[in-house]
Amino acid sequence: MASRDLLSLLETKEIIITCGPGGVGKTTTAAAAAAITAAREGGRVLVLTVDPARRLADALGVAGIGNDVVAVDPALFAEAGMEARGSLSAAMLDTKKSWDELIARHAPSEETRDRILSNPLYTSLTTRFVQSHDYIAMERLYELHATGEWDLIVVDTPPTRNALDFLDAPARMADFFSSRLLRWLIMPSRSGFLGIASKGFAQVADRILGRQFLADITEFFGSLESMYEGFVERSQAVRRLLSDERTAFVVVSSSELVPLREATFFVEQLATRNFLLACVVLNRVLPRSLADSSATEASLKISQDSDHLAEQLGAELKVDVNVAKRVLATMGESFTDLSVIAHREAAARANFSLGSASMVEVPLFDEDIHDLRGLLRLGEFLIAKD
Amino acid sequence: MIGPVLTGRRLLFVTGKGGVGKTTVAAGLALMLAEQGKTVLACEIDAKGDLSAAYEIPPVGFDPVKVTSSLSVMAMDTEASLREYLRLNLKIPIMGRIGPLAAAFDFVATAAPGVREILTVGKICWEVRERHYDVVVVDAPASGHIISQLAAPDAIAELVRIGPIRNQSQWMAEILNNPQATGVVVATTAEEMPIAETIELTQRLEQETSVEVAGIVVNRVLPERFGPREAAAFAALNSDTHRAWIDEHLPEGAPAVLEATRLATQLRRHRSRHLDVLRREMDPSVPLYYLPELFTRAEGLRMTRQVATHLAEELG
């Protein structure tokens, strides 16, 4: 079987989707993977992010990052000390704008389009409520892929409540639009027979929401009716693209218990859906030397011998012996503290089941990543061979 | 801030960016309040089992489970919440999980934005209104999602003009928007992204909701061990100039110890810089509380207890 290390994925796949718990450096990892591929492998590479921090946009030198694709200036690679063989571009997901474009594309007439765009339910659905992120992110990926302009698209997934909603979104969308309930709601006269489901629904919905709200919903989905087929067809195509062999998933996590538990959930869910989980990236791994027995012994000796060592150290550094003593004591404490965490995290990593995916460990950086140089440095760790 | 200190309120939503220890803070806060003699309900919204893991109990469901005599834990379940709502408010008895209702509910929740949020926050507000507990602590969703939950009653009121759900959204808003009763606690770490998100979240909460921020809990603060003289001495020692002395006088594994010390010092320095940004950007009336980085061997009840102890000192 072909190796599934991250480098070979970046060389061969057309779409790489990073997913994982929040707060583990997922967006930065996606951008770094795209940047190092553009620099080292060549080709046209695009990173699609959902909610980039301003820092990331700054690092890519594309402050005005928006729904449109923006090219990263090749001069930035040169400044970062690496001549780029290919090109890097970035795009951000603007949920509202993407929905508007989708409606415009599928609407049979300008009148229908305007009626939907001005419906209060539509505005609320596309801006205020988060679920709409999920579908539109995958829809936008499909669009960008279909242009055929990119050798590789690296996608940073949206922060969803149920972390995998976005994977099911195309299927849910298709189910939703082809559901009997929706048909009944919009065409009660045509469906004739009112099943028990419809009755239950009418009773519940009517008593909770009131008639007027129901009427609003009916009108809204009535206007969408002309677009059902387009929607269903498209969401099925999006779903096919996600399970295509040209697409691979990368789970990003840290070594802490809660993120790792969530990462495990991702690994399992990707397998259930027959998506290709190719690689797990573990960020912020503490130095291995913290678990070294010789280092542990050294830290003990430094603490125990601090009186004796302090005199010599004071003389060497030309500082007060008490200052030297506190330096030595702190060295011992710092090592012990970090080593407790390193052991805790190593144990958590050992319990983490990867399935058949490979694992990449990225060390904890003691600097925040502010520029392309930082992204490329992270990228080097991502593609490093053991 | 208009309302009383955090411990004086009856409904606390703990939120924050993923990865900052939000659940640990929520679990520790609930435990601390319970140990102060209050009856407390801790409620997990995401139902991922993290809250029960923090108390080392098996995953809980919609029915509260007692961890101690005064602390109960539950996990939100919108369908169960709907069933309870129908039974209590509309006198519609629903037995078990029946297919048509579930399908209808899924449909309504998907089609009508805010319904799911109303049921989630509605159940919580109901526990507060009925005074089943002295305090309800919510392990709320991460930053972005808390806004849509807290804004749901107002959003529904805009969309629905009459009917029971409108009435419900009104009394919910009365509880949520009352700073005497309700507060949001934002958990963060002193790192760049979580701090930026905390600042943005507090601004959005102010602009898009009427719920008050009752405090910011900065988690995992590293101890300051070096004074300026010690820092300078260590920097000198860790430079190449004294390599020979290190090799001669310190034990074999010493370079790893030096590296660990450098890393700890560097992290501490970075975090304190990010903390400065937080202190500068935040409305000074919002209190900041600090929790130290815990060097425990495992995450779980022991860590939760330590968080509770430190919170009691901070809030005391």
XYZ file of C-alpha atoms in Angstrom:
702
model
C 0.000 0.000 0.000
C 1.182 3.489 -0.794
C 2.659 5.423 2.063
C 0.259 7.817 3.672
C 2.701 10.235 5.172
C 1.732 13.840 4.781
C 4.351 14.586 2.141
C 3.083 11.917 -0.238
C -0.481 13.164 0.277
C 0.530 16.716 -0.472
C 2.217 15.435 -3.621
C -0.655 13.339 -4.918
C -4.080 14.425 -3.654
C -6.213 17.206 -5.086
C -8.069 17.981 -1.876
C -6.848 17.754 1.699
C -9.323 18.514 4.453
C -8.004 19.251 7.912
C -10.366 18.634 10.779
C -10.106 18.277 14.514
C -10.959 19.905 17.832
C -10.788 23.683 18.233
C -7.738 25.470 19.551
C -5.067 23.051 18.363
C -3.658 25.130 15.512
C -5.761 23.631 12.743
C -5.952 26.733 10.551
C -2.229 27.391 10.887
C -1.475 23.762 10.078
C -3.609 23.916 6.911
C -1.890 27.118 5.797
C 1.571 25.696 6.570
C 0.850 22.500 4.615
C -0.289 24.554 1.617
C 2.670 26.930 1.838
C 5.329 24.219 2.054
C 3.742 22.358 -0.878
C 3.736 25.466 -3.040
C 7.357 26.132 -2.085
C 8.783 22.617 -2.367
C 6.597 20.684 -4.774
C 5.372 23.382 -7.097
C 1.957 23.532 -8.714
C -0.943 25.823 -7.988
C -1.957 25.481 -4.356
C -4.964 27.053 -2.662
C -5.728 27.234 1.045
C -9.419 27.694 1.841
C -10.048 28.822 5.394
C -13.301 29.462 7.131
C -12.410 31.900 9.819
C -8.837 33.063 9.449
C -7.342 35.088 12.221
C -6.004 38.393 11.053
C -2.551 37.074 11.932
C -2.856 34.347 9.286
C -3.975 36.807 6.627
C -1.027 39.004 7.637
C 1.377 36.067 7.497
C 0.254 35.375 3.940
C 0.432 39.073 3.104
C -3.190 39.070 1.985
C -4.744 41.471 4.472
C -7.824 41.901 2.292
C -8.622 38.180 2.280
C -12.253 37.696 1.270
C -14.598 35.383 -0.562
C -12.510 35.804 -3.706
C -9.251 33.973 -4.216
C -6.189 36.111 -3.471
C -2.682 35.248 -4.669
C 0.157 35.301 -2.157
C 3.013 37.461 -3.422
C 5.907 35.178 -4.567
C 8.313 37.801 -3.181
C 7.197 36.754 0.315
C 8.669 33.298 -0.267
C 11.946 34.830 -1.311
C 11.904 37.013 1.809
C 11.274 33.908 3.878
C 14.413 32.400 2.357
C 12.710 29.899 0.080
C 12.244 30.306 -3.662
C 8.730 29.035 -4.435
C 8.522 26.468 -7.234
C 4.760 26.839 -7.451
C 2.207 29.412 -6.381
C 0.077 29.852 -3.289
C -3.347 31.462 -3.076
C -5.798 31.901 -0.231
C -9.553 32.242 0.033
C -11.822 32.716 2.969
C -15.387 31.594 3.324
C -17.957 34.361 3.539
C -21.069 32.399 4.492
C -23.650 35.005 3.602
C -22.109 35.859 0.251
C -21.664 32.212 -0.687
C -25.308 31.477 0.063
C -26.395 34.474 -1.995
C -24.308 33.238 -4.920
C -25.717 29.745 -4.573
C -29.292 31.031 -4.609
C -28.536 33.261 -7.586
C -27.097 30.302 -9.487
C -30.020 27.970 -8.875
C -32.912 30.422 -8.989
C -35.053 30.048 -12.110
C -35.778 33.753 -12.304
C -34.576 37.035 -10.888
C -37.916 37.449 -9.201
C -37.588 34.172 -7.267
C -34.032 35.075 -6.361
C -35.036 38.445 -4.945
C -37.980 36.957 -3.076
C -35.690 34.482 -1.321
C -32.894 36.932 -0.643
C -35.254 39.380 1.016
C -37.083 36.801 3.171
C -36.344 37.437 6.883
C -36.078 33.703 7.487
C -33.379 33.445 4.836
C -31.318 36.232 6.335
C -31.626 34.704 9.769
C -30.808 31.235 8.492
C -27.696 32.271 6.612
C -26.199 34.738 9.051
C -27.268 34.033 12.584
C -27.379 30.284 12.741
C -24.237 28.339 12.511
C -25.439 25.177 10.814
C -25.513 26.978 7.498
C -21.683 27.219 7.621
C -21.368 23.504 7.222
C -23.052 23.034 3.929
C -21.798 26.153 2.284
C -18.152 25.376 3.120
C -18.348 22.086 1.244
C -20.309 23.682 -1.563
C -17.617 26.322 -1.999
C -14.920 23.639 -2.022
C -16.814 21.870 -4.802
C -17.020 25.078 -6.819
C -13.314 25.817 -6.462
C -12.354 22.260 -7.326
C -14.611 22.245 -10.379
C -12.784 25.223 -11.870
C -9.822 22.873 -12.414
C -7.491 25.739 -11.605
C -5.807 24.118 -8.630
C -3.436 21.221 -8.280
C -4.108 21.067 -4.565
C -6.746 22.637 -2.323
C -6.127 22.487 1.423
C -9.324 23.104 3.389
C -9.531 24.206 6.985
C -12.908 23.027 8.266
C -15.395 25.282 10.028
C -15.653 25.253 13.807
C -18.820 23.255 14.193
C -20.663 22.295 17.327
C -20.912 18.718 16.287
C -17.509 18.575 14.752
C -18.531 16.421 11.819
C -21.697 18.221 10.822
C -19.979 19.629 7.812
C -19.295 16.158 6.413
C -22.921 15.168 6.691
C -24.203 18.524 5.576
C -24.474 17.634 1.862
C -26.410 14.457 2.671
C -28.605 16.260 5.211
C -29.314 18.976 2.712
C -30.385 16.416 0.119
C -32.553 14.568 2.662
C -34.093 17.784 3.829
C -35.141 18.928 0.400
C -36.507 15.596 -0.651
C -38.342 14.958 2.652
C -42.026 14.172 2.629
C -42.652 16.661 5.389
C -41.334 19.508 3.342
C -43.388 18.424 0.333
C -46.453 18.190 2.513
C -45.860 21.537 4.118
C -45.611 23.268 0.786
C -48.147 21.276 -1.169
C -50.717 20.085 1.357
C -53.490 19.950 -1.213
C -51.483 17.856 -3.641
C -50.290 15.275 -1.153
C -53.915 14.347 -0.438
C -53.556 11.793 2.318
C -52.348 13.252 5.587
C -50.148 10.674 7.250
C -49.723 10.385 10.983
C -46.367 12.129 10.699
C -47.928 15.178 9.105
C -50.682 15.268 11.711
C -48.207 15.024 14.563
C -46.110 17.652 12.942
C -49.026 20.011 12.376
C -50.112 19.657 15.974
C -46.673 20.201 17.426
C -45.586 22.949 15.080
C -48.842 24.807 15.342
C -48.897 24.789 19.110
C -45.301 25.755 19.553
C -44.681 28.160 16.760
C -48.056 29.623 15.991
C -49.701 29.791 12.590
C -48.101 32.951 11.381
C -44.562 31.657 11.741
C -45.556 28.469 9.964
C -46.920 30.571 7.142
C -43.565 32.361 6.893
C -41.739 29.057 6.709
C -44.135 27.791 4.082
C -43.642 30.849 1.946
C -39.887 30.661 2.253
C -39.598 27.029 1.287
C -42.264 27.534 -1.353
C -39.957 29.969 -3.102
C -37.108 27.519 -2.787
C -39.206 24.795 -4.400
C -38.132 25.560 -7.943
C -34.559 24.933 -6.886
C -34.950 21.565 -5.161
C -33.613 19.441 -7.934
C -30.575 21.587 -8.456
C -29.910 21.534 -4.707
C -30.321 17.800 -4.285
C -28.191 17.020 -7.306
C -25.482 19.388 -6.214
C -25.330 18.163 -2.624
C -24.979 14.605 -3.883
C -22.106 15.669 -6.114
C -20.429 17.396 -3.158
C -20.783 14.239 -1.096
C -19.210 12.169 -3.911
C -16.258 14.537 -4.061
C -15.600 14.071 -0.331
C -15.370 10.303 -0.686
C -13.408 10.441 -3.940
C -9.923 8.963 -3.812
C -8.466 12.320 -4.779
C -9.596 13.627 -1.378
C -7.851 12.842 1.926
C -8.528 13.916 5.506
C -5.988 15.012 8.056
C -6.951 15.141 11.742
C -5.135 17.803 13.759
C -4.928 17.654 17.555
C -2.735 18.437 20.533
C -1.666 15.822 23.090
C -4.090 16.934 25.781
C -6.781 14.585 26.963
C -9.900 16.424 25.786
C -8.672 17.305 22.271
C -7.315 13.770 21.844
C -10.636 12.287 22.863
C -12.307 14.433 20.252
C -9.671 13.487 17.681
C -10.418 9.813 18.369
C -14.052 10.534 17.663
C -13.047 12.098 14.332
C -10.930 9.113 13.390
C -13.843 6.763 14.081
C -16.408 8.908 12.315
C -14.269 9.320 9.205
C -13.931 5.547 9.029
C -17.704 5.060 9.417
C -18.270 7.377 6.494
C -15.610 5.678 4.359
C -13.622 8.868 4.070
C -9.892 8.455 3.744
C -8.198 9.456 6.983
C -4.610 9.613 5.889
C -2.695 11.318 8.611
C -2.912 12.650 12.150
C -0.928 15.768 13.031
C -0.154 16.299 16.708
C 0.843 19.876 17.402
C 2.735 21.355 20.361
C 4.573 18.227 21.392
C 6.982 18.939 24.264
C 10.678 18.008 23.759
C 11.366 14.289 24.091
C 14.346 15.050 26.330
C 11.860 15.840 29.145
C 11.284 12.107 29.454
C 15.021 11.278 29.389
C 16.238 9.410 32.457
C 19.651 11.117 32.328
C 17.935 14.520 32.255
C 15.686 13.564 35.183
C 18.766 12.510 37.145
C 20.545 15.719 36.219
C 17.621 17.832 37.436
C 17.644 15.942 40.752
C 21.376 16.441 41.198
C 21.118 20.124 40.344
C 18.430 20.569 43.020
C 20.219 18.457 45.660
C 23.696 19.875 45.083
C 22.481 23.430 44.736
C 24.560 24.770 47.688
C 27.782 23.384 46.340
C 26.994 24.130 42.684
C 25.774 27.631 43.476
C 29.168 28.743 44.726
C 30.871 27.538 41.572
C 28.148 28.936 39.337
C 28.228 32.279 41.135
C 31.960 32.487 40.527
C 31.607 31.469 36.882
C 28.830 33.975 36.127
C 30.175 36.587 38.535
C 26.831 36.845 40.329
C 25.766 36.647 43.962
C 25.712 33.101 45.292
C 22.044 33.452 46.285
C 21.112 34.451 42.734
C 23.001 31.430 41.427
C 21.219 29.226 43.941
C 17.808 30.445 42.872
C 18.734 29.894 39.209
C 19.682 26.289 39.953
C 16.573 25.668 42.076
C 14.365 27.067 39.315
C 16.062 24.891 36.718
C 15.191 21.816 38.747
C 11.590 22.947 39.269
C 11.050 23.947 35.632
C 12.275 20.603 34.432
C 10.115 18.653 36.903
C 6.990 20.669 36.062
C 7.336 20.322 32.304
C 8.325 16.714 32.584
C 5.083 15.905 34.482
C 3.135 17.385 31.563
C 5.348 15.640 29.000
C 4.705 12.273 30.668
C 0.965 12.965 30.931
C 0.804 13.848 27.243
C 2.986 10.951 26.124
C 0.626 8.581 27.958
C -2.374 10.206 26.277
C -0.709 9.828 22.869
C 0.063 6.177 23.565
C -3.625 5.503 24.289
C -4.721 7.216 21.119
C -5.718 4.853 18.353
C -4.887 6.017 14.861
C -6.365 3.250 12.796
C -4.253 2.930 9.680
C -3.300 6.600 9.557
C 0.246 7.816 10.006
C 1.211 10.301 12.703
C 3.245 13.482 12.501
C 4.457 15.143 15.699
C 5.167 18.863 15.568
C 7.161 20.332 18.457
C 5.839 23.133 20.618
C 7.013 26.425 19.102
C 8.047 29.004 21.629
C 7.217 31.801 19.180
C 3.834 32.643 17.650
C 3.754 32.291 13.872
C 3.628 35.752 12.356
C 4.878 35.413 8.817
C 5.401 33.082 5.903
C 8.789 32.105 7.317
C 7.018 30.757 10.418
C 4.455 28.896 8.311
C 7.203 27.336 6.204
C 9.097 26.324 9.344
C 5.973 24.545 10.595
C 5.541 23.094 7.092
C 9.028 21.569 7.231
C 8.053 19.689 10.385
C 4.841 18.507 8.725
C 6.661 16.880 5.819
C 9.767 15.704 7.728
C 10.570 12.010 7.497
C 11.329 10.232 10.746
C -20.286 45.297 34.944
C -23.601 45.982 36.646
C -24.437 42.670 38.312
C -22.902 41.152 41.459
C -19.711 39.089 41.457
C -19.868 35.809 39.665
C -20.638 33.805 42.809
C -23.708 35.957 43.483
C -25.503 34.914 40.291
C -27.844 32.029 39.648
C -27.043 31.170 36.037
C -23.486 31.063 34.709
C -22.552 30.219 31.131
C -18.905 29.182 30.857
C -17.595 29.586 27.322
C -14.262 30.120 25.575
C -12.218 29.053 22.587
C -11.668 25.328 22.140
C -8.628 23.964 23.923
C -8.421 26.500 26.764
C -9.870 24.170 29.403
C -13.415 25.545 29.326
C -14.929 22.307 30.645
C -12.365 22.085 33.466
C -13.199 25.649 34.507
C -16.955 24.942 34.392
C -16.530 21.715 36.381
C -14.300 23.417 38.951
C -16.657 26.382 39.295
C -19.683 24.132 39.873
C -17.752 22.051 42.413
C -16.580 25.168 44.232
C -20.132 26.583 44.479
C -21.413 23.225 45.737
C -18.688 23.136 48.374
C -19.794 26.576 49.510
C -23.110 25.011 50.448
C -25.202 25.787 47.373
C -27.197 23.253 45.411
C -25.723 23.272 41.927
C -26.674 21.854 38.553
C -23.821 21.539 36.065
C -25.111 21.160 32.531
C -23.101 20.117 29.499
C -24.433 21.422 26.191
C -22.252 19.603 23.688
C -22.944 16.181 25.241
C -19.474 14.946 24.368
C -18.963 13.527 27.852
C -16.169 15.934 28.795
C -18.016 17.260 31.849
C -18.690 13.817 33.283
C -15.045 12.955 32.580
C -14.019 15.972 34.674
C -15.894 14.386 37.622
C -14.842 10.869 36.630
C -18.407 9.586 36.409
C -19.920 7.633 33.489
C -21.451 9.804 30.728
C -24.686 11.417 31.939
C -27.902 12.049 30.042
C -30.829 14.460 30.276
C -31.797 13.279 33.769
C -29.467 14.852 36.336
C -27.073 12.547 38.187
C -25.743 13.450 41.646
C -21.966 13.730 41.969
C -22.161 14.898 45.586
C -25.174 15.636 47.805
C -25.351 19.178 46.443
C -23.916 18.849 42.918
C -25.858 17.326 40.024
C -24.721 16.890 36.427
C -26.785 16.590 33.247
C -26.182 16.674 29.491
C -28.466 18.606 27.175
C -30.620 16.691 24.709
C -32.888 18.864 22.591
C -35.353 16.114 21.804
C -35.766 15.191 25.475
C -36.075 18.879 26.214
C -38.862 19.194 23.645
C -40.675 16.229 25.154
C -40.460 17.735 28.627
C -41.578 21.090 27.295
C -44.647 19.626 25.594
C -45.565 17.628 28.679
C -45.184 20.524 31.110
C -46.384 23.469 29.081
C -48.845 22.195 26.563
C -50.055 19.128 28.441
C -49.255 16.964 25.432
C -48.019 13.655 26.812
C -45.385 12.069 24.602
C -44.400 8.519 25.378
C -40.905 7.428 24.479
C -39.131 8.472 21.345
C -41.821 8.128 18.742
C -40.851 8.329 15.100
C -43.284 10.892 13.723
C -42.616 13.359 16.513
C -38.869 12.996 16.144
C -39.125 13.511 12.396
C -41.403 16.493 12.819
C -39.118 17.955 15.439
C -36.034 17.520 13.282
C -37.853 19.202 10.494
C -38.996 22.164 12.557
C -35.559 22.543 14.111
C -33.860 22.517 10.725
C -36.370 24.730 9.000
C -36.975 27.229 11.755
C -33.735 28.754 12.992
C -33.521 29.232 16.703
C -35.842 26.403 17.740
C -33.015 24.129 18.788
C -31.332 26.980 20.641
C -34.605 27.938 22.358
C -35.092 24.391 23.613
C -31.525 24.178 24.898
C -31.451 27.517 26.657
C -35.145 27.152 27.532
C -34.532 24.049 29.622
C -31.706 25.805 31.466
C -33.758 28.947 32.102
C -36.635 26.811 33.289
C -34.444 25.166 35.936
C -33.435 28.661 37.065
C -37.002 29.991 37.071
C -38.372 27.035 39.024
C -35.502 27.372 41.514
C -34.730 23.667 41.471
C -31.113 24.593 42.244
C -29.406 27.609 43.781
C -27.078 27.899 40.798
C -26.936 26.440 37.297
C -23.471 26.299 35.712
C -23.504 25.654 31.979
C -20.561 24.157 30.119
C -21.611 26.182 27.102
C -20.545 25.806 23.471
C -17.301 27.386 22.266
C -17.158 31.102 21.534
C -18.991 31.482 18.208
C -21.947 29.299 19.117
C -22.769 30.826 22.476
C -23.873 34.018 20.724
C -26.583 32.277 18.710
C -27.825 30.518 21.849
C -27.962 33.613 24.007
C -29.432 35.685 21.194
C -32.039 33.036 20.308
C -34.871 34.450 22.473
C -34.478 37.885 20.882
C -34.162 36.342 17.403
C -37.292 34.273 17.910
C -39.172 37.288 19.178
C -38.309 38.995 15.884
C -39.506 36.095 13.773
C -42.500 34.901 15.777
C -45.052 37.443 16.779
C -47.571 35.314 18.687
C -47.908 31.865 20.238
C -46.463 29.937 23.159
C -42.897 29.986 21.867
C -42.996 33.755 21.794
C -44.152 33.842 25.419
C -41.436 31.420 26.333
C -38.784 33.480 24.605
C -39.950 36.500 26.603
C -39.535 35.045 30.072
C -36.270 33.468 28.977
C -34.985 36.863 27.883
C -36.002 38.282 31.271
C -33.736 35.788 33.036
C -30.863 35.915 30.547
C -30.784 39.678 30.212
C -30.899 40.292 33.966
C -27.321 40.824 35.230
C -28.491 40.137 38.798
C -29.294 36.573 37.725
C -27.184 35.639 34.717
C -23.573 36.042 33.676
C -21.190 34.734 31.059
C -17.783 33.519 32.206
C -15.184 33.481 29.442
C -12.377 30.983 29.943
C -9.139 31.661 28.125
C -5.443 30.942 28.254
C -2.775 33.627 28.009
C -2.016 32.723 24.397
C -2.399 34.865 21.326
C -5.444 33.319 19.631
C -7.546 32.642 22.764
C -6.920 36.211 23.996
C -7.900 37.679 20.620
C -11.031 35.548 20.602
C -11.909 36.522 24.181
C -11.714 40.216 23.327
C -13.821 39.697 20.208
C -16.349 37.548 22.060
C -16.909 40.061 24.850
C -17.468 42.767 22.232
C -19.922 40.602 20.310
C -21.772 39.649 23.492
C -22.240 43.319 24.221
C -23.369 44.169 20.691
C -25.486 41.146 19.805
C -26.948 40.038 23.144
C -28.083 41.637 26.381
C -26.290 39.114 28.571
C -23.549 40.425 30.821
C -19.976 39.127 31.044
C -19.436 38.349 34.734
C -15.749 37.560 34.533
C -12.816 36.246 32.550
C -10.940 33.225 33.879
C -7.377 33.062 32.592
C -6.386 29.415 32.783
C -2.912 27.866 32.868
C -0.973 30.873 34.067
C 2.685 29.865 34.426
C 4.487 30.665 37.674
C 6.958 33.548 37.572
C 10.086 32.028 39.057
C 12.836 34.367 37.927
C 13.408 37.873 39.142
C 15.321 40.142 36.738
C 18.729 39.221 38.212
C 18.052 35.484 38.049
C 16.734 35.827 34.482
C 19.896 37.619 33.403
C 22.095 35.030 35.126
C 20.210 32.178 33.487
C 20.407 33.797 30.041
C 24.172 34.121 30.493
C 24.517 30.528 31.627
C 22.467 29.271 28.688
C 24.648 31.056 26.139
C 27.602 29.379 24.439
C 30.098 31.267 26.576
C 29.680 28.924 29.535
C 29.348 25.657 27.625
C 32.679 24.382 28.953
C 31.704 25.117 32.556
C 28.382 23.281 32.101
C 30.102 20.249 30.626
C 32.579 20.170 33.468
C 30.416 20.954 36.513
C 26.859 19.918 35.734
C 25.660 16.313 35.342
C 25.447 14.639 31.956
C 21.747 15.312 31.235
C 21.977 19.009 32.145
C 21.458 20.428 28.616
C 17.906 19.016 28.625
C 17.312 20.716 31.992
C 18.609 24.006 30.621
C 16.393 23.618 27.564
C 13.328 22.921 29.732
C 14.087 26.016 31.808
C 14.540 28.132 28.693
C 11.246 26.850 27.273
C 9.360 27.489 30.533
C 10.821 31.003 30.802
C 10.057 31.790 27.179
C 6.453 30.537 27.435
C 5.947 32.524 30.616
C 7.274 35.657 28.918
C 4.999 35.203 25.889
C 1.963 34.559 28.017
C 2.505 37.618 30.143
C 2.736 39.731 26.989
C -0.601 38.343 25.783
C -2.074 38.975 29.245
C -1.050 42.617 28.929
C -3.087 42.815 25.715
C -6.111 41.382 27.524
C -5.800 43.812 30.434
C -5.426 46.723 28.020
C -8.356 45.820 25.769
C -10.935 44.684 28.319
C -13.508 46.903 29.943
C -11.860 47.446 33.365
C -15.119 46.711 35.186
C -14.980 43.057 34.074
C -12.985 41.128 36.688
C -10.114 38.883 35.624
C -9.409 35.714 37.600
C -6.262 33.621 37.273
C -5.763 29.880 37.486
C -2.239 28.464 37.539
C -0.991 25.831 35.119
C -1.539 22.561 36.986
C 1.309 20.113 36.925
C -0.851 17.083 37.701
C -0.145 13.602 36.432
C -3.561 13.193 34.841
C -6.602 15.197 33.898
C -9.761 14.309 35.803
C -11.269 14.758 39.262
C -7.967 15.678 40.885
C -7.482 18.489 38.396
C -11.127 19.600 38.829
C -10.634 19.759 42.624
C -7.505 21.851 42.261
C -9.310 24.235 39.920
C -12.137 24.525 42.477
C -9.634 25.310 45.256
C -7.822 27.940 43.205
C -11.111 29.502 42.084
C -12.268 29.731 45.697
C -9.059 31.643 46.531
C -9.436 33.931 43.512
C -13.100 34.661 44.149
C -12.839 34.633 47.934
